[in-house]
CSV table of C-alpha atoms and ligand atoms in Angstrom, one decimal:
chain,number,residue,atom,x,y,z
A,93,MET,CA,35.8,-7.7,-5.0
A,94,GLU,CA,33.3,-9.2,-7.4
A,95,ALA,CA,30.1,-10.3,-5.6
A,96,ASP,CA,29.0,-13.9,-6.0
A,97,ARG,CA,26.2,-13.7,-8.5
A,98,SER,CA,25.9,-17.5,-9.0
A,99,HIS,CA,22.6,-17.6,-7.0
A,100,LEU,CA,21.1,-15.1,-9.5
A,101,ALA,CA,21.7,-17.3,-12.5
A,102,PRO,CA,18.5,-17.9,-14.5
A,103,PRO,CA,16.5,-20.7,-12.9
A,104,PRO,CA,15.6,-23.9,-14.8
A,105,SER,CA,12.2,-23.4,-16.5
A,106,VAL,CA,9.4,-25.0,-14.6
A,107,GLY,CA,7.0,-27.3,-16.4
A,108,GLY,CA,3.2,-27.5,-16.3
A,109,SER,CA,2.6,-23.7,-16.3
A,110,ASP,CA,-0.7,-22.5,-17.6
A,111,PRO,CA,-0.1,-21.3,-21.2
A,112,ALA,CA,-2.8,-18.6,-20.8
A,113,VAL,CA,-0.7,-16.9,-18.1
A,114,ALA,CA,2.1,-14.7,-19.3
A,115,THR,CA,5.6,-15.7,-18.2
A,116,GLU,CA,8.7,-13.6,-17.5
A,117,ALA,CA,9.5,-13.8,-21.2
A,118,ASP,CA,6.7,-11.3,-21.9
A,119,TRP,CA,8.0,-8.9,-19.4
A,120,ASP,CA,11.4,-7.5,-20.3
A,121,ILE,CA,12.6,-7.9,-16.7
A,122,GLU,CA,16.2,-6.7,-17.5
A,123,ALA,CA,14.9,-3.5,-19.1
A,124,VAL,CA,12.6,-3.0,-16.1
A,125,ARG,CA,15.3,-3.6,-13.5
A,126,ALA,CA,17.7,-1.3,-15.4
A,127,GLN,CA,15.4,1.6,-14.4
A,128,PHE,CA,16.0,1.1,-10.7
A,129,PRO,CA,19.5,2.2,-9.8
A,130,ILE,CA,19.4,0.8,-6.2
A,131,LEU,CA,18.9,-2.8,-7.6
A,132,SER,CA,22.5,-2.9,-8.8
A,133,ARG,CA,24.0,-2.3,-5.4
A,134,GLU,CA,25.4,-4.9,-3.1
A,135,VAL,CA,24.7,-5.7,0.6
A,136,HIS,CA,27.2,-7.4,2.7
A,137,GLY,CA,29.2,-8.4,-0.4
A,138,HIS,CA,26.2,-9.9,-2.2
A,139,PRO,CA,23.9,-8.5,-4.9
A,140,LEU,CA,20.9,-6.9,-3.3
A,141,VAL,CA,17.8,-9.2,-3.3
A,142,TYR,CA,15.1,-6.7,-2.3
A,143,LEU,CA,12.0,-8.6,-1.1
A,144,ASP,CA,10.5,-5.8,1.0
A,145,SER,CA,8.5,-3.9,-1.5
A,146,ALA,CA,5.3,-4.2,0.5
A,147,ALA,CA,7.0,-2.0,3.1
A,148,SER,CA,8.3,0.4,0.5
A,149,ALA,CA,8.9,0.0,-3.2
A,150,GLN,CA,12.0,1.3,-4.9
A,151,PRO,CA,11.7,4.4,-7.1
A,152,PRO,CA,12.8,4.3,-10.7
A,153,LEU,CA,15.3,6.8,-12.2
A,154,ARG,CA,12.6,8.8,-13.9
A,155,VAL,CA,10.9,9.6,-10.6
A,156,LEU,CA,14.2,10.6,-9.0
A,157,ASP,CA,15.0,12.8,-12.1
A,158,ARG,CA,11.6,14.5,-11.9
A,159,ILE,CA,12.1,15.4,-8.3
A,160,ASP,CA,15.6,16.6,-9.0
A,161,ARG,CA,14.4,18.7,-12.0
A,162,TYR,CA,11.7,20.3,-9.8
A,163,TYR,CA,14.2,21.5,-7.2
A,164,ARG,CA,16.8,22.6,-9.8
A,165,GLU,CA,14.4,24.4,-12.2
A,166,GLN,CA,10.9,25.0,-10.8
A,167,HIS,CA,11.0,25.3,-7.0
A,168,ALA,CA,8.8,28.0,-5.4
A,169,ASN,CA,5.8,27.9,-3.1
A,170,VAL,CA,2.5,27.0,-4.8
A,171,HIS,CA,-0.8,28.9,-5.1
A,172,ARG,CA,0.8,32.1,-3.8
A,173,GLY,CA,3.3,34.0,-5.8
A,174,ALA,CA,2.3,36.0,-8.9
A,175,HIS,CA,5.7,35.1,-10.4
A,176,GLN,CA,6.8,32.7,-13.0
A,177,LEU,CA,8.4,30.0,-10.8
A,178,SER,CA,5.4,29.9,-8.5
A,179,ALA,CA,3.1,29.5,-11.5
A,180,GLU,CA,5.3,26.6,-12.8
A,181,ALA,CA,5.4,24.9,-9.4
A,182,THR,CA,1.7,25.3,-9.0
A,183,GLU,CA,1.1,23.9,-12.5
A,184,ALA,CA,3.3,20.9,-11.9
A,185,TYR,CA,1.7,20.2,-8.5
A,186,GLU,CA,-1.8,20.4,-9.8
A,187,ASN,CA,-0.9,18.4,-12.9
A,188,ALA,CA,0.3,15.6,-10.6
A,189,ARG,CA,-3.1,15.8,-8.8
A,190,ALA,CA,-4.8,15.5,-12.2
A,191,THR,CA,-2.7,12.5,-13.2
A,192,ILE,CA,-3.5,10.7,-10.0
A,193,ALA,CA,-7.2,11.6,-10.2
A,194,ASP,CA,-7.4,10.5,-13.8
A,195,HIS,CA,-5.6,7.2,-12.9
A,196,ILE,CA,-8.3,6.3,-10.3
A,197,GLY,CA,-11.3,7.5,-12.4
A,198,ALA,CA,-11.9,10.6,-10.2
A,199,ASP,CA,-12.2,14.4,-10.5
A,200,SER,CA,-9.1,16.4,-9.4
A,201,ASP,CA,-11.0,18.3,-6.7
A,202,GLU,CA,-11.8,15.0,-5.0
A,203,VAL,CA,-8.1,14.1,-4.5
A,204,VAL,CA,-6.5,15.4,-1.4
A,205,PHE,CA,-2.7,15.2,-1.0
A,206,THR,CA,-1.7,13.8,2.4
A,207,ARG,CA,1.4,12.3,4.0
A,208,GLY,CA,0.2,8.9,3.0
A,209,THR,CA,-2.4,6.3,3.7
A,210,THR,CA,-2.0,6.8,7.5
A,211,GLU,CA,-2.8,10.5,7.3
A,212,SER,CA,-5.6,10.0,4.8
A,213,ILE,CA,-7.4,7.7,7.2
A,214,ASN,CA,-6.7,9.9,10.2
A,215,LEU,CA,-8.2,12.8,8.2
A,216,VAL,CA,-11.5,10.9,7.6
A,217,ALA,CA,-11.7,9.7,11.2
A,218,ALA,CA,-10.9,13.2,12.6
A,219,SER,CA,-13.0,15.2,10.2
A,220,TRP,CA,-16.0,13.1,9.1
A,221,GLY,CA,-15.8,11.3,12.4
A,222,SER,CA,-15.9,14.3,14.6
A,223,ARG,CA,-18.9,15.8,12.8
A,224,PHE,CA,-21.0,12.7,12.1
A,225,VAL,CA,-20.1,10.0,14.7
A,226,GLY,CA,-21.6,10.1,18.2
A,227,ALA,CA,-21.8,8.0,21.4
A,228,ASP,CA,-24.6,5.7,20.0
A,229,ASP,CA,-22.8,4.9,16.8
A,230,ILE,CA,-20.8,1.8,15.7
A,231,VAL,CA,-17.7,1.8,13.5
A,232,ALA,CA,-17.0,-1.6,11.9
A,233,LEU,CA,-13.5,-2.7,10.9
A,234,THR,CA,-11.8,-6.0,10.3
A,235,LYS,CA,-9.2,-8.0,12.2
A,236,MET,CA,-7.2,-7.9,9.0
A,237,GLU,CA,-6.5,-4.1,9.2
A,238,HIS,CA,-3.1,-2.4,9.2
A,239,HIS,CA,-2.7,-0.4,12.4
A,240,SER,CA,-3.3,2.7,10.2
A,241,ASN,CA,-6.9,1.6,9.6
A,242,PHE,CA,-7.3,0.5,13.2
A,243,VAL,CA,-5.9,3.0,15.6
A,244,PRO,CA,-7.5,6.2,14.1
A,245,TRP,CA,-10.9,4.5,14.7
A,246,GLN,CA,-9.9,3.5,18.3
A,247,LEU,CA,-9.0,7.2,18.9
A,248,LEU,CA,-12.3,8.3,17.4
A,249,ALA,CA,-14.1,5.8,19.6
A,250,GLU,CA,-12.3,7.1,22.7
A,251,ARG,CA,-13.2,10.7,21.8
A,252,THR,CA,-16.9,10.1,21.0
A,253,GLY,CA,-17.9,7.0,22.9
A,254,ALA,CA,-18.7,5.2,19.7
A,255,ARG,CA,-18.4,1.4,19.8
A,256,LEU,CA,-16.0,-0.6,17.5
A,257,ARG,CA,-17.1,-3.9,15.9
A,258,PHE,CA,-14.3,-6.2,14.5
A,259,VAL,CA,-15.2,-8.4,11.6
A,260,ASP,CA,-13.4,-11.8,11.8
A,261,VAL,CA,-10.9,-13.4,9.4
A,262,THR,CA,-11.3,-17.1,8.3
A,263,PRO,CA,-8.5,-19.6,9.0
A,264,GLU,CA,-7.5,-19.3,5.3
A,265,GLY,CA,-6.9,-15.6,5.8
A,266,THR,CA,-9.9,-14.2,3.9
A,267,LEU,CA,-12.5,-11.9,5.3
A,268,ASP,CA,-15.4,-13.8,7.1
A,269,LEU,CA,-18.2,-12.6,4.8
A,270,GLU,CA,-20.9,-14.0,7.1
A,271,ASP,CA,-19.5,-12.1,10.0
A,272,PHE,CA,-19.3,-9.0,7.8
A,273,ASP,CA,-23.0,-9.3,7.2
A,274,ARG,CA,-23.7,-9.8,10.9
A,275,ALA,CA,-21.8,-6.6,11.6
A,276,LEU,CA,-23.9,-4.7,9.1
A,277,GLU,CA,-27.1,-5.9,11.0
A,278,ASP,CA,-26.0,-3.5,13.8
A,279,ARG,CA,-26.2,-0.6,11.3
A,280,PRO,CA,-22.7,0.8,11.7
A,281,LYS,CA,-22.1,4.4,10.7
A,282,ILE,CA,-18.7,3.6,9.1
A,283,VAL,CA,-17.3,0.4,7.7
A,284,ALA,CA,-13.5,0.5,7.2
A,285,PHE,CA,-11.5,-2.3,5.5
A,286,MET,CA,-8.4,-2.9,3.4
A,287,HIS,CA,-8.4,-3.7,-0.3
A,288,VAL,CA,-5.4,-6.0,-0.2
A,289,SER,CA,-3.8,-7.4,3.0
A,290,ASN,CA,-0.2,-6.3,3.6
A,291,SER,CA,0.5,-9.6,5.5
A,292,LEU,CA,-1.5,-12.2,3.7
A,293,GLY,CA,-1.8,-10.9,0.2
A,294,THR,CA,-5.6,-11.5,0.4
A,295,ILE,CA,-7.6,-9.4,-2.2
A,296,ASN,CA,-10.9,-8.4,-0.6
A,297,PRO,CA,-14.0,-8.2,-2.8
A,298,VAL,CA,-14.3,-4.5,-2.5
A,299,SER,CA,-17.2,-3.7,-4.8
A,300,ASP,CA,-19.3,-6.4,-3.1
A,301,LEU,CA,-18.4,-5.1,0.3
A,302,THR,CA,-19.1,-1.5,-0.4
A,303,GLU,CA,-22.4,-2.4,-2.0
A,304,ARG,CA,-23.5,-4.4,1.1
A,305,ALA,CA,-22.3,-1.6,3.4
A,306,ARG,CA,-24.1,1.1,1.5
A,307,ALA,CA,-27.3,-0.9,1.6
A,308,ALA,CA,-27.0,-1.0,5.3
A,309,GLY,CA,-26.6,2.8,5.5
A,310,ALA,CA,-22.9,3.0,6.2
A,311,ILE,CA,-20.1,5.0,4.6
A,312,THR,CA,-17.0,3.0,3.6
A,313,VAL,CA,-13.4,3.8,4.0
A,314,VAL,CA,-11.0,1.6,2.0
A,315,ASP,CA,-7.3,1.3,2.7
A,316,GLY,CA,-5.8,0.9,-0.8
A,317,ALA,CA,-2.1,1.0,0.2
A,318,GLN,CA,-1.4,-2.6,-1.0
A,319,ALA,CA,-3.7,-2.5,-4.0
A,320,ALA,CA,-2.7,0.6,-5.9
A,321,PRO,CA,0.8,-0.7,-6.5
A,322,HIS,CA,-0.5,-3.8,-8.2
A,323,MET,CA,-3.7,-3.1,-10.1
A,324,PRO,CA,-5.5,-0.2,-11.8
A,325,ILE,CA,-7.9,1.5,-9.3
A,326,ASP,CA,-11.3,2.6,-10.4
A,327,VAL,CA,-13.0,4.2,-7.5
A,328,GLN,CA,-16.3,4.4,-9.4
A,329,GLY,CA,-16.4,0.6,-10.0
A,330,LEU,CA,-15.1,-0.2,-6.5
A,331,GLY,CA,-17.7,2.0,-5.0
A,332,PRO,CA,-16.2,3.2,-1.6
A,333,ASP,CA,-16.8,6.7,-0.2
A,334,PHE,CA,-13.1,7.2,0.7
A,335,TYR,CA,-10.1,5.5,-0.7
A,336,ALA,CA,-6.5,6.0,0.7
A,337,PHE,CA,-3.1,5.1,-0.8
A,338,SER,CA,0.6,6.0,-0.5
A,339,ALA,CA,3.1,7.0,-3.2
A,340,HIS,CA,6.1,5.1,-1.7
A,341,LYS,CA,4.4,1.7,-2.1
A,342,MET,CA,4.0,2.3,-5.8
A,343,CYS,CA,7.4,3.5,-6.9
A,344,GLY,CA,7.0,7.1,-5.7
A,345,PRO,CA,8.7,9.1,-2.9
A,346,THR,CA,7.9,8.8,0.9
A,347,GLY,CA,5.8,11.3,2.8
A,348,ILE,CA,3.2,11.7,0.2
A,349,GLY,CA,-0.1,10.0,-0.5
A,350,ALA,CA,-3.7,10.6,-1.4
A,351,LEU,CA,-7.2,10.5,-0.1
A,352,TRP,CA,-10.0,10.3,-2.6
A,353,GLY,CA,-13.4,11.1,-1.3
A,354,ARG,CA,-16.8,11.7,-2.7
A,355,ARG,CA,-17.3,15.3,-3.4
A,356,GLU,CA,-20.5,15.8,-1.4
A,357,LEU,CA,-18.9,14.1,1.6
A,358,LEU,CA,-15.7,16.2,1.4
A,359,ASP,CA,-17.8,19.4,1.1
A,360,ASP,CA,-19.7,18.6,4.3
A,361,MET,CA,-16.5,17.9,6.3
A,362,PRO,CA,-14.8,20.4,8.6
A,363,PRO,CA,-11.1,21.2,8.0
A,364,TYR,CA,-8.6,18.7,9.4
A,365,GLN,CA,-5.9,21.2,10.2
A,366,GLY,CA,-5.9,25.0,10.1
A,367,GLY,CA,-3.3,27.3,8.6
A,368,GLY,CA,-2.3,28.8,5.3
A,369,GLU,CA,-3.5,27.5,2.0
A,370,MET,CA,-6.8,26.1,3.4
A,371,ILE,CA,-8.7,29.4,4.0
A,372,SER,CA,-10.9,31.6,1.9
A,373,GLU,CA,-10.9,34.5,4.4
A,374,VAL,CA,-9.4,35.0,7.9
A,375,THR,CA,-10.6,37.8,10.3
A,376,THR,CA,-10.5,38.2,14.0
A,377,ALA,CA,-14.2,37.3,14.0
A,378,GLY,CA,-13.6,33.9,12.3
A,379,SER,CA,-12.5,32.3,9.1
A,380,SER,CA,-14.0,30.6,6.1
A,381,TRP,CA,-12.6,27.7,4.2
A,382,ALA,CA,-11.2,27.2,0.7
A,383,ALA,CA,-13.0,24.8,-1.5
A,384,VAL,CA,-12.0,21.1,-1.6
A,385,PRO,CA,-9.4,19.8,-1.9
A,386,HIS,CA,-7.4,22.8,-0.7
A,387,LYS,CA,-9.6,23.0,2.5
A,388,PHE,CA,-7.7,19.9,3.6
A,389,GLU,CA,-4.2,20.9,2.6
A,390,ALA,CA,-3.1,23.4,5.3
A,391,GLY,CA,0.4,24.8,5.1
A,392,THR,CA,3.0,24.5,2.4
A,393,PRO,CA,2.5,21.0,0.9
A,394,ASN,CA,5.0,18.4,-0.1
A,395,ILE,CA,5.3,19.8,-3.6
A,396,ALA,CA,8.3,17.7,-4.7
A,397,GLY,CA,6.6,14.6,-3.3
A,398,ALA,CA,3.4,15.2,-5.1
A,399,ILE,CA,5.2,15.8,-8.4
A,400,GLY,CA,7.2,12.6,-7.9
A,401,PHE,CA,4.0,10.8,-7.0
A,402,GLY,CA,2.5,11.9,-10.3
A,403,GLU,CA,5.6,10.7,-12.2
A,404,ALA,CA,5.4,7.3,-10.5
A,405,VAL,CA,1.8,6.9,-11.6
A,406,ARG,CA,2.7,7.8,-15.1
A,407,PHE,CA,5.6,5.3,-15.0
A,408,LEU,CA,3.4,2.5,-13.8
A,409,SER,CA,0.6,3.3,-16.3
A,410,GLU,CA,3.0,3.5,-19.2
A,411,LEU,CA,4.7,0.2,-18.3
A,412,GLY,CA,1.1,-1.2,-18.1
A,413,PHE,CA,-0.7,-2.9,-15.3
A,414,ASP,CA,-1.6,-5.9,-17.5
A,415,GLY,CA,2.0,-6.8,-18.0
A,416,LEU,CA,2.8,-6.0,-14.4
A,417,ALA,CA,0.0,-8.3,-13.1
A,418,ALA,CA,1.0,-11.1,-15.4
A,419,HIS,CA,4.6,-10.9,-14.2
A,420,GLU,CA,3.5,-10.9,-10.6
A,421,HIS,CA,1.0,-13.7,-11.1
A,422,ASP,CA,3.8,-15.8,-12.6
A,423,LEU,CA,6.2,-15.0,-9.9
A,424,ALA,CA,3.6,-15.6,-7.1
A,425,ALA,CA,2.8,-19.1,-8.6
A,426,TYR,CA,6.5,-19.9,-8.8
A,427,ALA,CA,7.2,-18.6,-5.2
A,428,LEU,CA,4.2,-20.7,-3.9
A,429,ALA,CA,5.6,-23.8,-5.6
A,430,ARG,CA,9.1,-23.3,-4.3
A,431,LEU,CA,8.0,-22.4,-0.7
A,432,ASP,CA,5.8,-25.6,-0.7
A,433,GLU,CA,9.0,-27.6,-1.2
A,434,VAL,CA,10.5,-26.3,2.1
A,435,ASP,CA,9.7,-28.8,4.9
A,436,GLY,CA,8.8,-27.1,8.1
A,437,LEU,CA,7.7,-23.9,6.5
A,438,THR,CA,4.1,-22.6,7.2
A,439,LEU,CA,2.6,-20.2,4.8
A,440,TYR,CA,-0.3,-17.9,6.0
A,441,GLY,CA,-3.0,-16.5,3.7
A,442,PRO,CA,-5.0,-17.7,0.7
A,443,ARG,CA,-3.4,-19.6,-2.3
A,444,GLU,CA,-5.7,-17.9,-4.8
A,445,ASP,CA,-6.9,-14.3,-5.4
A,446,ARG,CA,-3.8,-12.9,-3.8
A,447,THR,CA,-0.9,-10.6,-4.5
A,448,SER,CA,2.8,-11.5,-4.3
A,449,VAL,CA,3.4,-11.0,-0.6
A,450,PHE,CA,4.1,-14.1,1.5
A,451,SER,CA,4.0,-14.3,5.3
A,452,PHE,CA,5.5,-17.5,6.8
A,453,THR,CA,7.1,-19.1,9.8
A,454,TYR,CA,9.9,-21.6,9.5
A,455,GLY,CA,10.1,-24.3,12.1
A,456,ASP,CA,10.8,-22.6,15.4
A,457,ILE,CA,13.3,-20.2,14.0
A,458,HIS,CA,12.5,-16.7,15.1
A,459,PRO,CA,11.5,-14.5,12.2
A,460,HIS,CA,14.1,-11.9,13.3
A,461,ASP,CA,16.8,-14.5,13.2
A,462,LEU,CA,15.7,-15.6,9.8
A,463,SER,CA,15.8,-12.1,8.4
A,464,THR,CA,19.2,-11.5,10.0
A,465,ILE,CA,20.7,-14.6,8.3
A,466,LEU,CA,19.1,-13.6,5.0
A,467,ASP,CA,20.4,-10.1,5.3
A,468,GLN,CA,23.9,-11.3,5.7
A,469,ASN,CA,23.4,-12.8,2.2
A,470,GLY,CA,22.0,-9.6,0.7
A,471,ILE,CA,18.4,-10.7,1.0
A,472,ALA,CA,16.0,-8.1,2.4
A,473,ILE,CA,12.8,-9.5,4.0
A,474,ARG,CA,10.7,-8.2,6.8
A,475,ALA,CA,10.1,-9.8,10.2
A,476,GLY,CA,7.6,-8.9,12.9
A,477,HIS,CA,3.9,-8.1,13.1
A,478,HIS,CA,3.9,-5.9,10.0
A,479,CYS,CA,1.6,-3.3,11.8
A,480,ASN,CA,-1.0,-6.2,11.9
A,481,GLN,CA,-1.1,-7.1,15.6
A,482,PRO,CA,-4.8,-7.9,15.7
A,483,LEU,CA,-4.3,-10.2,12.7
A,484,MET,CA,-1.3,-11.9,14.3
A,485,ASP,CA,-3.4,-12.5,17.5
A,486,ARG,CA,-6.1,-14.0,15.3
A,487,PHE,CA,-3.6,-16.6,14.1
A,488,GLY,CA,-1.9,-17.0,17.6
A,489,LEU,CA,1.4,-15.6,16.2
A,490,SER,CA,3.7,-12.9,17.6
A,491,GLY,CA,5.0,-12.3,14.1
A,492,THR,CA,6.0,-13.8,10.8
A,493,ALA,CA,8.7,-13.5,8.2
A,494,ARG,CA,7.4,-11.7,5.1
A,495,ALA,CA,8.8,-11.7,1.5
A,496,SER,CA,7.2,-9.4,-0.9
A,497,PHE,CA,7.7,-9.2,-4.7
A,498,TYR,CA,7.1,-6.4,-7.2
A,499,LEU,CA,7.5,-5.5,-10.8
A,500,TYR,CA,11.3,-5.8,-10.7
A,501,SER,CA,11.5,-9.1,-8.8
A,502,THR,CA,12.7,-12.2,-10.5
A,503,ARG,CA,12.4,-16.0,-10.2
A,504,ALA,CA,16.1,-16.0,-9.5
A,505,GLU,CA,15.4,-13.9,-6.4
A,506,VAL,CA,12.8,-16.5,-5.3
A,507,ASP,CA,15.5,-19.1,-5.7
A,508,ALA,CA,17.9,-16.9,-3.6
A,509,LEU,CA,15.2,-16.7,-0.9
A,510,ILE,CA,14.8,-20.5,-0.8
A,511,GLU,CA,18.6,-21.0,-0.7
A,512,GLY,CA,18.8,-18.5,2.1
A,513,LEU,CA,16.1,-20.4,4.0
A,514,ARG,CA,18.1,-23.6,3.7
A,515,MET,CA,21.2,-21.9,4.9
A,516,ALA,CA,19.2,-20.7,8.0
A,517,ALA,CA,18.0,-24.2,8.6
A,518,ARG,CA,21.7,-25.4,8.6
A,519,VAL,CA,22.6,-22.7,11.1
A,520,PHE,CA,19.7,-23.4,13.4
A,521,GLY,CA,19.5,-27.1,12.8
A,522,GLY,CA,16.6,-29.5,12.8
A,523,LEU,CA,15.1,-28.5,9.4
A,524,SER,CA,15.7,-29.6,5.8
B,50,PLP,C1,2.0,0.6,4.3
B,50,PLP,C2,0.5,0.5,4.6
B,50,PLP,C3,-0.2,1.5,5.3
B,50,PLP,C4,0.4,2.7,5.8
B,50,PLP,O1,1.0,3.5,4.8
B,50,PLP,P1,1.9,4.8,5.1
B,50,PLP,O2,2.5,5.1,3.8
B,50,PLP,O3,2.9,4.3,6.1
B,50,PLP,O4,1.0,5.8,5.7
B,50,PLP,C5,-1.5,1.3,5.5
B,50,PLP,N1,-2.1,0.1,5.1
B,50,PLP,C6,-1.5,-0.8,4.5
B,50,PLP,C7,-2.2,-2.1,4.0
B,50,PLP,C8,-0.1,-0.7,4.2
B,50,PLP,O5,0.5,-1.7,3.6
């Protein structure tokens, strides 16, 4: 049966848009969407409207093809065999590292492959933390953090006796910069914060924050999971000591990510895990470590994942972050305007300097009920605390509904979301 596509018809054009801002017309949205096979599937008899890219973005055909080709034609273990396949696999794996390093303005040997942002931050907390953090030290983080930039520091504090200091968030959903400065007065050893909020879309002023933290003598650890998909990352300009991100939030595969760290810090850090690949020499008397980044990559790595990650970065760079940003800016402005029309809907987070992720509550409809109704209409959103419980507590919420847009999202999908919300209001009553 043909799915009802009427709600995906092109929306009427909205007036009053800023002519300096590119519109969808400049971004060949159909050509972009055609590269994502999953976007043409149906869910519960409706065309899929995928508004959960902040949890995981979809991979384009070219990433899928690259992973497929690796397994079909090049698969062998890396850095070991003196045979052709191993040499090809190693070259593809290291080329992916070079692509990612180049993309963020770093040297290849400063980029460690990890399972993702979570493992990258755990690596820093476990390795740098265990050598350089003691019972008298303070680790500063923010109430905005994803659990993956929160719990590793709690574990470190438990192990070492170090104290945690939580920087507050303003009612508008931005970082409280005065409280940030107050936290620095206590001379923390580490300051950890996110580049972009996965719940509120807030873009933090990273280079300003890293500069203030450095002046106070701290090292900085930045969670870039929600920034890397949306903007080019220049670690030199941003100025952190460590920067973590995940492939699957930026059109790559799951289970692979990167940790960038300053060379001199990585050199001084003990290994995170022990095993093959990460040693220089092993004897019964003791072992010595391989140079960075291999010191931190124990065991057979996720070779296919790394190669797919490199391909995703190439895909995004060739498509161009300027066009991507203009498209998302246009879409975010349109979504804000349409969400504003919905009576009883409360939006959290700033209206400016934000990405295209929207957290909201709608009357007293439970976010899970909302997402269930939307799902029945093929619309995928997220409901819950989004691994942001301290932030939800800050706003007195147990959770929100969250719709997130990406390079393949359309205004018609914003319209579908709004229509879905009205449908939910009819089911639960009491709202427009
Ligand atoms: C998704 C996300 C993470 C965790 O990434 P994983 O790939 O699950 O390790 C961390 N921080 C933010 C802001 C995220 O959005």
